[in-house]
């Protein structure tokens, strides 16, 4: 399995402490943006199989233990939304050279607005 870059793990460690209402706001902002919604559809930027597995394991390992808490705070879909938004943002941080700078900013702005430092 691939090793995650420190910038990616640092981001994930900060992002996965957010509460459910903040995650819901991030997911809503992402879905309101055509550019970001398109990234969800293409799962872009694409990772290798080993990178994808490492990222998936890391993100789910941080968020699954908080599933009940996130669902209680913001609704039944929040855990899957939290995983999806965190994974998309982490892919963008990891391979920011594969996405237009303005799309990177649109996708990461909701995390910044929620108080997450994005390197």
PDB file of C-alpha atoms in Angstrom:
ATOM      1  CA  UNK A   1       0.000   0.000   0.000  1.00  0.00           C
ATOM      2  CA  UNK A   2       1.220   3.495  -0.842  1.00  0.00           C
ATOM      3  CA  UNK A   3       2.348   5.887   1.843  1.00  0.00           C
ATOM      4  CA  UNK A   4       0.247   9.017   2.193  1.00  0.00           C
ATOM      5  CA  UNK A   5       2.102  12.339   1.935  1.00  0.00           C
ATOM      6  CA  UNK A   6       2.331  14.275   5.223  1.00  0.00           C
ATOM      7  CA  UNK A   7       0.242  17.167   3.837  1.00  0.00           C
ATOM      8  CA  UNK A   8      -2.564  14.693   3.138  1.00  0.00           C
ATOM      9  CA  UNK A   9      -2.479  12.987   6.543  1.00  0.00           C
ATOM     10  CA  UNK A  10      -2.235  16.364   8.309  1.00  0.00           C
ATOM     11  CA  UNK A  11      -5.301  17.594   6.435  1.00  0.00           C
ATOM     12  CA  UNK A  12      -7.270  14.404   7.136  1.00  0.00           C
ATOM     13  CA  UNK A  13      -6.361  14.486  10.828  1.00  0.00           C
ATOM     14  CA  UNK A  14      -7.669  18.070  11.096  1.00  0.00           C
ATOM     15  CA  UNK A  15     -10.737  17.604   8.886  1.00  0.00           C
ATOM     16  CA  UNK A  16     -11.974  14.462  10.594  1.00  0.00           C
ATOM     17  CA  UNK A  17     -12.469  16.348  13.861  1.00  0.00           C
ATOM     18  CA  UNK A  18     -15.265  18.475  12.360  1.00  0.00           C
ATOM     19  CA  UNK A  19     -18.783  18.022  13.654  1.00  0.00           C
ATOM     20  CA  UNK A  20     -21.651  16.791  11.523  1.00  0.00           C
ATOM     21  CA  UNK A  21     -23.183  20.186  10.844  1.00  0.00           C
ATOM     22  CA  UNK A  22     -19.901  21.466   9.427  1.00  0.00           C
ATOM     23  CA  UNK A  23     -19.535  18.374   7.270  1.00  0.00           C
ATOM     24  CA  UNK A  24     -23.089  18.866   6.005  1.00  0.00           C
ATOM     25  CA  UNK A  25     -22.242  22.472   5.061  1.00  0.00           C
ATOM     26  CA  UNK A  26     -19.106  21.306   3.216  1.00  0.00           C
ATOM     27  CA  UNK A  27     -21.048  18.648   1.326  1.00  0.00           C
ATOM     28  CA  UNK A  28     -23.748  21.183   0.390  1.00  0.00           C
ATOM     29  CA  UNK A  29     -21.120  23.650  -0.857  1.00  0.00           C
ATOM     30  CA  UNK A  30     -19.476  20.938  -2.935  1.00  0.00           C
ATOM     31  CA  UNK A  31     -22.762  19.873  -4.519  1.00  0.00           C
ATOM     32  CA  UNK A  32     -23.667  23.509  -5.246  1.00  0.00           C
ATOM     33  CA  UNK A  33     -20.499  23.887  -7.338  1.00  0.00           C
ATOM     34  CA  UNK A  34     -20.664  22.379 -10.825  1.00  0.00           C
ATOM     35  CA  UNK A  35     -16.860  22.118 -10.961  1.00  0.00           C
ATOM     36  CA  UNK A  36     -16.612  20.226  -7.691  1.00  0.00           C
ATOM     37  CA  UNK A  37     -19.687  18.076  -8.369  1.00  0.00           C
ATOM     38  CA  UNK A  38     -18.009  16.991 -11.610  1.00  0.00           C
ATOM     39  CA  UNK A  39     -14.970  15.793  -9.624  1.00  0.00           C
ATOM     40  CA  UNK A  40     -17.265  13.540  -7.576  1.00  0.00           C
ATOM     41  CA  UNK A  41     -18.574  12.042 -10.798  1.00  0.00           C
ATOM     42  CA  UNK A  42     -15.126  11.354 -12.206  1.00  0.00           C
ATOM     43  CA  UNK A  43     -13.560  10.547  -8.818  1.00  0.00           C
ATOM     44  CA  UNK A  44     -10.806  12.910  -9.906  1.00  0.00           C
ATOM     45  CA  UNK A  45      -8.031  13.414  -9.591  1.00  0.00           C
ATOM     46  CA  UNK A  46      -7.519   9.709 -10.025  1.00  0.00           C
ATOM     47  CA  UNK A  47      -5.122   7.814  -7.780  1.00  0.00           C
ATOM     48  CA  UNK A  48      -3.321   4.555  -8.340  1.00  0.00           C
ATOM     49  CA  UNK A  49      -4.920   1.481  -6.786  1.00  0.00           C
ATOM     50  CA  UNK A  50      -2.448   1.468  -3.900  1.00  0.00           C
ATOM     51  CA  UNK A  51      -2.842   5.225  -3.308  1.00  0.00           C
ATOM     52  CA  UNK A  52      -6.620   4.909  -3.354  1.00  0.00           C
ATOM     53  CA  UNK A  53      -6.567   1.978  -0.920  1.00  0.00           C
ATOM     54  CA  UNK A  54      -4.243   3.817   1.474  1.00  0.00           C
ATOM     55  CA  UNK A  55      -6.375   6.960   1.373  1.00  0.00           C
ATOM     56  CA  UNK A  56      -9.628   5.040   1.816  1.00  0.00           C
ATOM     57  CA  UNK A  57      -8.248   3.113   4.797  1.00  0.00           C
ATOM     58  CA  UNK A  58      -6.913   6.258   6.466  1.00  0.00           C
ATOM     59  CA  UNK A  59     -10.065   8.363   6.020  1.00  0.00           C
ATOM     60  CA  UNK A  60     -12.501   5.614   6.996  1.00  0.00           C
ATOM     61  CA  UNK A  61     -10.337   4.706   9.985  1.00  0.00           C
ATOM     62  CA  UNK A  62     -10.708   8.254  11.291  1.00  0.00           C
ATOM     63  CA  UNK A  63     -14.412   8.748  10.533  1.00  0.00           C
ATOM     64  CA  UNK A  64     -16.119   5.396  11.092  1.00  0.00           C
ATOM     65  CA  UNK A  65     -15.616   5.484  14.880  1.00  0.00           C
ATOM     66  CA  UNK A  66     -17.480   8.818  14.834  1.00  0.00           C
ATOM     67  CA  UNK A  67     -20.393   7.522  12.759  1.00  0.00           C
ATOM     68  CA  UNK A  68     -23.034   7.594  15.493  1.00  0.00           C
ATOM     69  CA  UNK A  69     -21.939  11.038  16.640  1.00  0.00           C
ATOM     70  CA  UNK A  70     -22.008  12.464  13.110  1.00  0.00           C
ATOM     71  CA  UNK A  71     -25.412  10.937  12.347  1.00  0.00           C
ATOM     72  CA  UNK A  72     -26.868  12.289  15.602  1.00  0.00           C
ATOM     73  CA  UNK A  73     -25.653  15.803  14.910  1.00  0.00           C
ATOM     74  CA  UNK A  74     -26.626  16.193  11.284  1.00  0.00           C
ATOM     75  CA  UNK A  75     -28.583  13.296   9.873  1.00  0.00           C
ATOM     76  CA  UNK A  76     -28.294   9.785   8.550  1.00  0.00           C
ATOM     77  CA  UNK A  77     -26.180  10.516   5.456  1.00  0.00           C
ATOM     78  CA  UNK A  78     -23.477  12.548   7.167  1.00  0.00           C
ATOM     79  CA  UNK A  79     -20.967   9.734   7.650  1.00  0.00           C
ATOM     80  CA  UNK A  80     -20.924   8.865   3.943  1.00  0.00           C
ATOM     81  CA  UNK A  81     -20.856  12.549   3.048  1.00  0.00           C
ATOM     82  CA  UNK A  82     -18.009  13.181   5.468  1.00  0.00           C
ATOM     83  CA  UNK A  83     -16.021  10.318   3.944  1.00  0.00           C
ATOM     84  CA  UNK A  84     -16.692  11.481   0.383  1.00  0.00           C
ATOM     85  CA  UNK A  85     -15.866  15.147   0.996  1.00  0.00           C
ATOM     86  CA  UNK A  86     -12.717  14.343   2.963  1.00  0.00           C
ATOM     87  CA  UNK A  87     -11.489  11.884   0.352  1.00  0.00           C
ATOM     88  CA  UNK A  88     -12.091  14.330  -2.508  1.00  0.00           C
ATOM     89  CA  UNK A  89     -10.258  17.118  -0.706  1.00  0.00           C
ATOM     90  CA  UNK A  90      -7.386  14.798   0.197  1.00  0.00           C
ATOM     91  CA  UNK A  91      -7.048  13.674  -3.447  1.00  0.00           C
ATOM     92  CA  UNK A  92      -6.911  17.313  -4.497  1.00  0.00           C
ATOM     93  CA  UNK A  93      -4.237  18.124  -1.925  1.00  0.00           C
ATOM     94  CA  UNK A  94      -2.238  15.047  -2.934  1.00  0.00           C
ATOM     95  CA  UNK A  95      -2.371  15.789  -6.675  1.00  0.00           C
ATOM     96  CA  UNK A  96      -3.129  19.488  -6.822  1.00  0.00           C
ATOM     97  CA  UNK A  97      -1.079  19.718 -10.028  1.00  0.00           C
ATOM     98  CA  UNK A  98      -3.829  17.715 -11.797  1.00  0.00           C
ATOM     99  CA  UNK A  99      -6.634  20.201 -11.183  1.00  0.00           C
ATOM    100  CA  UNK A 100      -7.150  23.842 -12.085  1.00  0.00           C
ATOM    101  CA  UNK A 101      -6.155  26.197  -9.231  1.00  0.00           C
ATOM    102  CA  UNK A 102      -9.623  27.769  -9.152  1.00  0.00           C
ATOM    103  CA  UNK A 103     -11.289  24.348  -8.768  1.00  0.00           C
ATOM    104  CA  UNK A 104      -8.835  23.488  -5.973  1.00  0.00           C
ATOM    105  CA  UNK A 105      -9.816  26.689  -4.180  1.00  0.00           C
ATOM    106  CA  UNK A 106     -13.559  26.137  -4.671  1.00  0.00           C
ATOM    107  CA  UNK A 107     -13.301  22.588  -3.298  1.00  0.00           C
ATOM    108  CA  UNK A 108     -11.119  23.455  -0.303  1.00  0.00           C
ATOM    109  CA  UNK A 109     -12.772  26.768   0.666  1.00  0.00           C
ATOM    110  CA  UNK A 110     -15.586  25.071   2.658  1.00  0.00           C
ATOM    111  CA  UNK A 111     -12.979  23.243   4.753  1.00  0.00           C
ATOM    112  CA  UNK A 112     -11.138  26.523   5.368  1.00  0.00           C
ATOM    113  CA  UNK A 113     -14.451  28.188   6.267  1.00  0.00           C
ATOM    114  CA  UNK A 114     -14.990  25.386   8.807  1.00  0.00           C
ATOM    115  CA  UNK A 115     -11.611  26.186  10.396  1.00  0.00           C
ATOM    116  CA  UNK A 116      -9.485  23.463   8.791  1.00  0.00           C
ATOM    117  CA  UNK A 117      -6.009  24.604   7.757  1.00  0.00           C
ATOM    118  CA  UNK A 118      -5.354  23.544   4.175  1.00  0.00           C
ATOM    119  CA  UNK A 119      -1.686  23.484   3.235  1.00  0.00           C
TER     120      UNK A 119
END
